[in-house]
PDB file of C-alpha atoms in Angstrom:
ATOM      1  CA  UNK A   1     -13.581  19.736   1.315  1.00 80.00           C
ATOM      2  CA  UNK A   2     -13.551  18.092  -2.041  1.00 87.00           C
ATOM      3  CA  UNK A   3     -14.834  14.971  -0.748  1.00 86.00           C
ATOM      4  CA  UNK A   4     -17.734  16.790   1.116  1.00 87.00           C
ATOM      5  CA  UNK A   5     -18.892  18.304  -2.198  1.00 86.00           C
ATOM      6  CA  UNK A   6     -18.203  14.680  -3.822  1.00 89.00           C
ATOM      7  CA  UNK A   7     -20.409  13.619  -1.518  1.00 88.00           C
ATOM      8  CA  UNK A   8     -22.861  16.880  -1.933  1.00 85.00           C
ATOM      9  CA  UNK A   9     -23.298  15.835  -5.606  1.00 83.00           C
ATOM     10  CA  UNK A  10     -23.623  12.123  -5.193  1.00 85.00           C
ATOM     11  CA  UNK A  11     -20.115  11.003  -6.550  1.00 85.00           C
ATOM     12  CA  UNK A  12     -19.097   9.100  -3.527  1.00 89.00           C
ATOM     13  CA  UNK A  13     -21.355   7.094  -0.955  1.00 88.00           C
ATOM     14  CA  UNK A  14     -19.223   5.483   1.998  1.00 88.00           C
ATOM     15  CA  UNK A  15     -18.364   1.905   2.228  1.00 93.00           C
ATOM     16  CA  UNK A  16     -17.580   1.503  -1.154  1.00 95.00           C
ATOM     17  CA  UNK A  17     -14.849  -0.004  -3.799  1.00 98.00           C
ATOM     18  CA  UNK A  18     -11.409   1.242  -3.468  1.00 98.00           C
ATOM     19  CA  UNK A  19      -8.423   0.460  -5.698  1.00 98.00           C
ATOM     20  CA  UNK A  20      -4.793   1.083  -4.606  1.00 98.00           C
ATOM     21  CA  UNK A  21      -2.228   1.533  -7.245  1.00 98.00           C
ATOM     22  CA  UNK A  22       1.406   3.200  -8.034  1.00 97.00           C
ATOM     23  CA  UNK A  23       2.266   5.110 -11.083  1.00 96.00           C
ATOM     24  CA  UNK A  24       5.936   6.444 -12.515  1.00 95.00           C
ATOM     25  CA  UNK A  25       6.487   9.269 -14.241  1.00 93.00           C
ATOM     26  CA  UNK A  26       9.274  10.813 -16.534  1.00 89.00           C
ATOM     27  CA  UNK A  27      11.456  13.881 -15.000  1.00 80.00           C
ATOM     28  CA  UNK A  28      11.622  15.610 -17.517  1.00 66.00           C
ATOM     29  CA  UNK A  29      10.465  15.912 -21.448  1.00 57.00           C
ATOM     30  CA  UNK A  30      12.644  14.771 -24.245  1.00 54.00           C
ATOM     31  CA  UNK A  31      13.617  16.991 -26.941  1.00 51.00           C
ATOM     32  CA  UNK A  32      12.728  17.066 -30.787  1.00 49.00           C
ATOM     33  CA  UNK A  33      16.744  16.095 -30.620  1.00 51.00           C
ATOM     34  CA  UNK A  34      16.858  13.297 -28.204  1.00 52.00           C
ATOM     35  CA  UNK A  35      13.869  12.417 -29.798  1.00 53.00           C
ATOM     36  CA  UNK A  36      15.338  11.941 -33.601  1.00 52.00           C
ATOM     37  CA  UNK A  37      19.219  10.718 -31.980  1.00 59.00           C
ATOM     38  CA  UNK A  38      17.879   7.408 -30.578  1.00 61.00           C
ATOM     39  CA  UNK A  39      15.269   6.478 -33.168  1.00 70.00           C
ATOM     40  CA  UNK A  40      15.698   3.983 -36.060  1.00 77.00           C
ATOM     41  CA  UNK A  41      16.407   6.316 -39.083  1.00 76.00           C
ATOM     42  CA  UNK A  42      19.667   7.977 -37.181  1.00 71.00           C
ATOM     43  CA  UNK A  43      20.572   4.765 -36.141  1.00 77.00           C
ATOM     44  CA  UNK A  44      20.888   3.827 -40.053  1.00 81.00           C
ATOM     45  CA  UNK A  45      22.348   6.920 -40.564  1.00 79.00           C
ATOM     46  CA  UNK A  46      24.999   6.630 -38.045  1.00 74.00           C
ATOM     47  CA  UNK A  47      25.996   3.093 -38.922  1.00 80.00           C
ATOM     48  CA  UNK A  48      26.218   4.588 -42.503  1.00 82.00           C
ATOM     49  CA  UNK A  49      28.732   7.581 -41.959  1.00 79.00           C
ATOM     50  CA  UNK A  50      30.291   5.457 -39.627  1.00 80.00           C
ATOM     51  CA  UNK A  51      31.031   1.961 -40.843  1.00 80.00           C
ATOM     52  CA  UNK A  52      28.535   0.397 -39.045  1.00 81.00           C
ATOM     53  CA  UNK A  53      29.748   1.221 -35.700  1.00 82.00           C
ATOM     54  CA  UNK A  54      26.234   2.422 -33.387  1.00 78.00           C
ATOM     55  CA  UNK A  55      25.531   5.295 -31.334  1.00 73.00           C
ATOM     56  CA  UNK A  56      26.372   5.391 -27.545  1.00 71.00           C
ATOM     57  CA  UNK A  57      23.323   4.693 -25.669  1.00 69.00           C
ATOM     58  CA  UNK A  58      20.335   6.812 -24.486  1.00 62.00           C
ATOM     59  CA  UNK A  59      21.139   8.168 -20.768  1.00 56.00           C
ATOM     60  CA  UNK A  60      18.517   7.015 -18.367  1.00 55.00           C
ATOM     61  CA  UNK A  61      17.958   7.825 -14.867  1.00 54.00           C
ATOM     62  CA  UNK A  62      18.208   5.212 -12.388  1.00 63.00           C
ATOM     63  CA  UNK A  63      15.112   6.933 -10.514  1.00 83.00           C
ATOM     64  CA  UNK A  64      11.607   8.373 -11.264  1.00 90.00           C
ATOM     65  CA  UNK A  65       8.610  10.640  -9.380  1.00 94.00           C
ATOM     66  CA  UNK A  66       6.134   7.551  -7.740  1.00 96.00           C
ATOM     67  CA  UNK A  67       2.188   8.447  -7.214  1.00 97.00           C
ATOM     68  CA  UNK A  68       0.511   5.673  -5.248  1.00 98.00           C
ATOM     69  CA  UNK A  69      -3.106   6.546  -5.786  1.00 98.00           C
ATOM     70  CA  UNK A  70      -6.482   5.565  -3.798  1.00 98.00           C
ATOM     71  CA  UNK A  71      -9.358   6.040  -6.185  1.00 98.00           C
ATOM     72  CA  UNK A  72     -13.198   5.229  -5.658  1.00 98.00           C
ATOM     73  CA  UNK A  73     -13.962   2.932  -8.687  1.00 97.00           C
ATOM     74  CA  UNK A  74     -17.733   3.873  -8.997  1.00 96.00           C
ATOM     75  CA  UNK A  75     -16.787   7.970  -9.217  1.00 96.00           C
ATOM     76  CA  UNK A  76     -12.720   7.940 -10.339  1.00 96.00           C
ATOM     77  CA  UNK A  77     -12.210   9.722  -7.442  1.00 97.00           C
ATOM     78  CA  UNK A  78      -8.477  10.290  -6.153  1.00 97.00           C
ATOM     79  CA  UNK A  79      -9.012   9.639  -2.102  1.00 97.00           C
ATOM     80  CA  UNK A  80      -5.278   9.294  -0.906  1.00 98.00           C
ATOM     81  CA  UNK A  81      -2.131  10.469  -3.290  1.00 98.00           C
ATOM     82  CA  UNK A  82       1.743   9.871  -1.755  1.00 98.00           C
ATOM     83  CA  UNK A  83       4.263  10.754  -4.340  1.00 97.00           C
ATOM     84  CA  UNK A  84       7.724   9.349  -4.008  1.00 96.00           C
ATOM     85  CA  UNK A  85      10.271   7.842  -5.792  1.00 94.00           C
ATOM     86  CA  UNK A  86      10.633   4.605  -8.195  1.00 91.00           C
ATOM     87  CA  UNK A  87      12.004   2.262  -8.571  1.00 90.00           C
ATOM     88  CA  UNK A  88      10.769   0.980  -5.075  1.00 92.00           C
ATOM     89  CA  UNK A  89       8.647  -1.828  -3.791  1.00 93.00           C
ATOM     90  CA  UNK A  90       4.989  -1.117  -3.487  1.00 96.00           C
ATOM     91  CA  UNK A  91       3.357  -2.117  -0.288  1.00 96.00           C
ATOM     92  CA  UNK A  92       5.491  -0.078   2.372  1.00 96.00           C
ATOM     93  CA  UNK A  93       3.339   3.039   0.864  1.00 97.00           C
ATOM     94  CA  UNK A  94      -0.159   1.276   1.373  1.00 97.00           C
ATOM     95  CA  UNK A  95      -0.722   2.223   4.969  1.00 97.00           C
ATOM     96  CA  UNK A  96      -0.061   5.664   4.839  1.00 97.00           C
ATOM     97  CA  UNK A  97      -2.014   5.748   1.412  1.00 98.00           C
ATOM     98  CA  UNK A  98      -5.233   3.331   2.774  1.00 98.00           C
ATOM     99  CA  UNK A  99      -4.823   5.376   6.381  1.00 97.00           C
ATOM    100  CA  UNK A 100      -4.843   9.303   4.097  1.00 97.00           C
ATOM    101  CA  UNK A 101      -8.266   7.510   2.648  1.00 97.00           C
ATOM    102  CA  UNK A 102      -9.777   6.339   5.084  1.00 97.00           C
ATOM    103  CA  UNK A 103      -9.541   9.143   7.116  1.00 96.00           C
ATOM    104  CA  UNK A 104     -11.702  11.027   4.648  1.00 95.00           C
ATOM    105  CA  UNK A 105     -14.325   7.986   3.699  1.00 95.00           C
ATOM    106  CA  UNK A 106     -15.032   4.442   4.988  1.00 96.00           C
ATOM    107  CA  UNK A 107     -14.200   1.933   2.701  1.00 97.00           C
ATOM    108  CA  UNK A 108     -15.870  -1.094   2.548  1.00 97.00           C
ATOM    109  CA  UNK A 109     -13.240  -3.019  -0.069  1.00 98.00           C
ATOM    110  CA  UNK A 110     -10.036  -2.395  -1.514  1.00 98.00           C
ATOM    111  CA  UNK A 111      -8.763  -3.685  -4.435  1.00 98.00           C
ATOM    112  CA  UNK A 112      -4.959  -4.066  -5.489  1.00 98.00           C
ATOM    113  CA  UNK A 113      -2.433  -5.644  -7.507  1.00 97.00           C
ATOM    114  CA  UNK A 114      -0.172  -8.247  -7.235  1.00 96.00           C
ATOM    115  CA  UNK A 115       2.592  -5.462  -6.378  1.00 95.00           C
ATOM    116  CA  UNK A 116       0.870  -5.355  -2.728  1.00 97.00           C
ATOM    117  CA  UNK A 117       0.960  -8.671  -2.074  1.00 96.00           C
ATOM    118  CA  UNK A 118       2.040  -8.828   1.335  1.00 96.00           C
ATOM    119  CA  UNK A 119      -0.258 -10.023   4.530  1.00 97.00           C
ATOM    120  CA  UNK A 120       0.596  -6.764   6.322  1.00 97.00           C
ATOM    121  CA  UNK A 121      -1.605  -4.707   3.941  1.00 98.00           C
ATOM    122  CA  UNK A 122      -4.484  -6.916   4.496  1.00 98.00           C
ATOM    123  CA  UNK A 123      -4.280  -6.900   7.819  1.00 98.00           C
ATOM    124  CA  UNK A 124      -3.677  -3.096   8.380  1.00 98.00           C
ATOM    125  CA  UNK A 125      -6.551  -2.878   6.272  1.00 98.00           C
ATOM    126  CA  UNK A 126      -9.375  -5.014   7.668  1.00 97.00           C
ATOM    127  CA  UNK A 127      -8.463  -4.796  11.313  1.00 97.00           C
ATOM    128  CA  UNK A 128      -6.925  -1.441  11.913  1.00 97.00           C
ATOM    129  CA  UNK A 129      -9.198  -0.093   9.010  1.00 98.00           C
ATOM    130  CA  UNK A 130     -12.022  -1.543   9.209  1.00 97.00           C
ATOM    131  CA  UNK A 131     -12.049  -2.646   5.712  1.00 98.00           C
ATOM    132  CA  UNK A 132     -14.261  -5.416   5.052  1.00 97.00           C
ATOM    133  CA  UNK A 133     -13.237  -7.273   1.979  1.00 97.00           C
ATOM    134  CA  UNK A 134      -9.964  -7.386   0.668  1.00 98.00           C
ATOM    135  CA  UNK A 135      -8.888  -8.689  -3.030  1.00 98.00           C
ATOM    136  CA  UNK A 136      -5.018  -8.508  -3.181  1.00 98.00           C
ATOM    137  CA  UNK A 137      -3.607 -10.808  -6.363  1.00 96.00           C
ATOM    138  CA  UNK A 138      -0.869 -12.962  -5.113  1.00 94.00           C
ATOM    139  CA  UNK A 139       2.088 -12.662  -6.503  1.00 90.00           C
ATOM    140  CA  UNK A 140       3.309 -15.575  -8.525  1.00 84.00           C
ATOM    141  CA  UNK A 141       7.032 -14.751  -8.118  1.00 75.00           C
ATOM    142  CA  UNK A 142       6.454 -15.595  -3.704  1.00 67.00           C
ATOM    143  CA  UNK A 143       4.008 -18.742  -4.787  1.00 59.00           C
ATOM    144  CA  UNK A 144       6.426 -21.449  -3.592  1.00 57.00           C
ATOM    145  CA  UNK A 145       4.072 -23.099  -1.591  1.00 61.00           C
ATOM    146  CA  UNK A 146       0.851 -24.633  -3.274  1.00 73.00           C
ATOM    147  CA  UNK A 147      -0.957 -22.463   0.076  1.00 83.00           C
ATOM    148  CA  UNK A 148       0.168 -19.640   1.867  1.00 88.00           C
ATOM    149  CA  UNK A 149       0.893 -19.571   5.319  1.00 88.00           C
ATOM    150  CA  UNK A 150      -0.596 -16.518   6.333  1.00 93.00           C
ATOM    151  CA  UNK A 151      -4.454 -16.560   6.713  1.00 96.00           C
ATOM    152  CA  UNK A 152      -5.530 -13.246   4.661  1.00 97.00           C
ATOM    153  CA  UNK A 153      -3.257 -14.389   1.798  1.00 95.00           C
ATOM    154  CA  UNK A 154      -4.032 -18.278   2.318  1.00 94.00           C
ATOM    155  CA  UNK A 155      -8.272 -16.824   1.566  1.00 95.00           C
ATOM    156  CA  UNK A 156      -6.499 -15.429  -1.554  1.00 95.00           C
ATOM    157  CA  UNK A 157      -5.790 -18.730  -2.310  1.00 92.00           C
ATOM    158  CA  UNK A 158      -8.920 -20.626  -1.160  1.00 92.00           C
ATOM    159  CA  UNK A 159     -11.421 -18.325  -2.918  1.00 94.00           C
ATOM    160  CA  UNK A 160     -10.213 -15.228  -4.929  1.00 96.00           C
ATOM    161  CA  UNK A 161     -12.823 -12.774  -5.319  1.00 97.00           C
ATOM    162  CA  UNK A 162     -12.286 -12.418  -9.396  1.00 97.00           C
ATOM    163  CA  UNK A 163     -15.929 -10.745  -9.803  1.00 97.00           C
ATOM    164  CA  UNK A 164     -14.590  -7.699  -7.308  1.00 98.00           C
ATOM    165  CA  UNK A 165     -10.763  -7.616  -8.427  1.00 98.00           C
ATOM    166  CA  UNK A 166     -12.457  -6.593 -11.828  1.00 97.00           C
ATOM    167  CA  UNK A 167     -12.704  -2.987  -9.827  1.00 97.00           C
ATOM    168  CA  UNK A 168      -9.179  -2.858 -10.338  1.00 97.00           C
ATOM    169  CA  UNK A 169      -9.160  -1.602 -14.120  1.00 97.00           C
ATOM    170  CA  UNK A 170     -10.872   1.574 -12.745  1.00 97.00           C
ATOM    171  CA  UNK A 171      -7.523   2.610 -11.026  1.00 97.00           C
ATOM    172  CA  UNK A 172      -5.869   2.318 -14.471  1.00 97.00           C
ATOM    173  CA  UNK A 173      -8.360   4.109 -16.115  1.00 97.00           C
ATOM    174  CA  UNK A 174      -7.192   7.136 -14.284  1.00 97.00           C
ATOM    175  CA  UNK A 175      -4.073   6.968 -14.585  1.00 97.00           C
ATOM    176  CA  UNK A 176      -4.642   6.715 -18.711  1.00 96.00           C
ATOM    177  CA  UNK A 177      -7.145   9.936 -18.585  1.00 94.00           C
ATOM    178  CA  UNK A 178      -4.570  12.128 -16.517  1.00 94.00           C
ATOM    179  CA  UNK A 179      -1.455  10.903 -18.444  1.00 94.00           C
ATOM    180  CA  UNK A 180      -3.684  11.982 -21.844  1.00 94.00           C
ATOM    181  CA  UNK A 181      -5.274  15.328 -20.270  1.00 92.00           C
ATOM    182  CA  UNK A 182      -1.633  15.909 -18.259  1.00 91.00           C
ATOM    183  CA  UNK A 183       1.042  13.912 -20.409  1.00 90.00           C
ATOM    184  CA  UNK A 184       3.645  11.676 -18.509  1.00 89.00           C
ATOM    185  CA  UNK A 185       6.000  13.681 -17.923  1.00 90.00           C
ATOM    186  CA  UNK A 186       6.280  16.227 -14.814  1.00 93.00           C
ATOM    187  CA  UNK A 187       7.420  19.892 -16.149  1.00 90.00           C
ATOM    188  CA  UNK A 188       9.148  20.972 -12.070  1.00 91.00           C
ATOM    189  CA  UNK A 189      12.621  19.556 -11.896  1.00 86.00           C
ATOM    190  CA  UNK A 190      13.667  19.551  -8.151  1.00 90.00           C
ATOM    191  CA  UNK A 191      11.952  16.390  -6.256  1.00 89.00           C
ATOM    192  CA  UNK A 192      10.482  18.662  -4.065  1.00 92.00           C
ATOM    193  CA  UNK A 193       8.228  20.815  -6.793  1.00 94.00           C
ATOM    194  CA  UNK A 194       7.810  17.672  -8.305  1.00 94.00           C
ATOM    195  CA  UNK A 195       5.886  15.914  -5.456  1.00 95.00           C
ATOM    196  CA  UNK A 196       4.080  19.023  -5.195  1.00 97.00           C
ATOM    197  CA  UNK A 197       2.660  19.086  -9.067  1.00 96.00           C
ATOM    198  CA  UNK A 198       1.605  15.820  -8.569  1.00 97.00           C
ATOM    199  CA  UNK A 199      -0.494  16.265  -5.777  1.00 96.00           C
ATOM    200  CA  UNK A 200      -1.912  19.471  -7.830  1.00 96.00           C
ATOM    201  CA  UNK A 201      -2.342  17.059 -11.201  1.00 97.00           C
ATOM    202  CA  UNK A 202      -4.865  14.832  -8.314  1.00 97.00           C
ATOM    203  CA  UNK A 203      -6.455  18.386  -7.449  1.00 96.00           C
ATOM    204  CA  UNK A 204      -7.193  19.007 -11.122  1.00 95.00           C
ATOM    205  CA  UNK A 205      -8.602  16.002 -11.955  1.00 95.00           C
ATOM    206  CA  UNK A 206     -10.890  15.778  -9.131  1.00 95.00           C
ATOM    207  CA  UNK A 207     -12.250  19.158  -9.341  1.00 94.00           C
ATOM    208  CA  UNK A 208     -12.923  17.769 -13.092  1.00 93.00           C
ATOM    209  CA  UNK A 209     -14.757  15.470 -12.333  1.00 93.00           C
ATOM    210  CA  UNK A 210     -17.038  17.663  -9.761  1.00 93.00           C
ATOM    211  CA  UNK A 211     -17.315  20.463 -12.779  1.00 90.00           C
ATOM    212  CA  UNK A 212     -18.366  17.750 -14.506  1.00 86.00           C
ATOM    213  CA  UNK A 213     -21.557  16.371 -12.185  1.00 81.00           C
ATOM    214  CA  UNK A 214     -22.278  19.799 -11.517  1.00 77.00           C
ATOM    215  CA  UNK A 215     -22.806  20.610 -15.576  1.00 76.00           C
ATOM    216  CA  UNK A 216     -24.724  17.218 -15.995  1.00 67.00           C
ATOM    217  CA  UNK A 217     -26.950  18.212 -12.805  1.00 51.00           C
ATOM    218  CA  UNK A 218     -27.569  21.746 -14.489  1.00 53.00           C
ATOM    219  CA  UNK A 219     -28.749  19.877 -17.699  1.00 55.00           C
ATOM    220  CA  UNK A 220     -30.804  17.769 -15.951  1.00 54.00           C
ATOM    221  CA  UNK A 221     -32.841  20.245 -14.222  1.00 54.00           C
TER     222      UNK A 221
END
């Protein structure tokens, strides 16, 4: 429905630029508290009323809500969202991210990071997607050999599209507006409401951004 008004108001024309992307999120807020016990003035403080001996350190948790996003770069519009959890490796969630997409709009290139380096994603993507162009940054860490083996990622190699891969910064861009519109960290506390308010923070900002066209087409008339 969304994408049919998207579409309605001129956002989103088909074939176009995709980028694919993952974001983490924090689990919960921090209190004024935990805020002020693990900053530098109570760290002087403490090694003050207790002979320099320091704090125990700040808890962390070993895991964190995921979003992998699809977004059209020429509108900021969220195609595909698929929460899960961090810390995990990226490119098992690309399929069912590019397939939730492309199911609602042809794409005619995605764009992606070096996190989705793999030559599975490009070719679920051209030849089971019909995606035409493909600009995936290889990842230096799995550059042992001068060329890759595999001929999607040994193109990479050959002839990276730079000019398109610039696309990519639109992705991030999103994530920066609904972290400041949203803030970074997810109010719901069970992993099941929290999947859920992340797919309704993508619902917010899209219907944004078609309040949005609509006002500037009212102005314009």
């Amino acid at each position: 429905m969304i994408v049919r008004w998207a579409q309605a108001a001129g956002l989103l024309r088909p074939r176009g630029v995709a980028a694919l992307d993952a974001t983490g999120f924090d689990a919960r807020h921090a209190s004024t508290h935990y805020r002020y016990r693990y900053s530098p003035a109570y760290q002087v403080a403490y090694a003050t009323l207790h002979r320099g001996a320091r704090p125990a350190p700040p808890h962390t948790r070993a895991h964190y809500p995921k979003l992998t996003l699809v977004v059209d770069t020429a509108s900021h519009l969220i195609l595909a969202a698929v929460p899960s959890w961090g810390p995990a490796h990226d490119t098992p969630l690309a399929a069912p991210a590019l397939a939730q997409a492309c199911a609602l709009l042809p794409l005619g290139a995605l764009v992606a990071d070096a996190g989705y380096d793999a030559e599975h994603v490009h070719r679920h993507s051209r030849e089971q997607l019909g995606i035409v162009t493909t600009a995936i940054a290889l990842n230096p860490r799995t550059r042992g050999r001068r060329w890759p083996r595999t001929p999607y990622r040994r193109a990479m190699r050959h002839a990276f599209p730079h000019e398109l891969y610039g696309e990519r910064q639109q992705v991030e861009s999103v994530f920066s507006r609904d972290k400041r519109r949203l803030g970074d960290a997810l109010t719901a506390r069970h992993p099941s409401t929290q999947a859920a308010e992340q797919v309704l923070r993508v619902l917010t900002h899209n219907l944004l951004l078609l309040q949005r066209a609509a006002n500037t087409f009212q102005r314009s008339r």
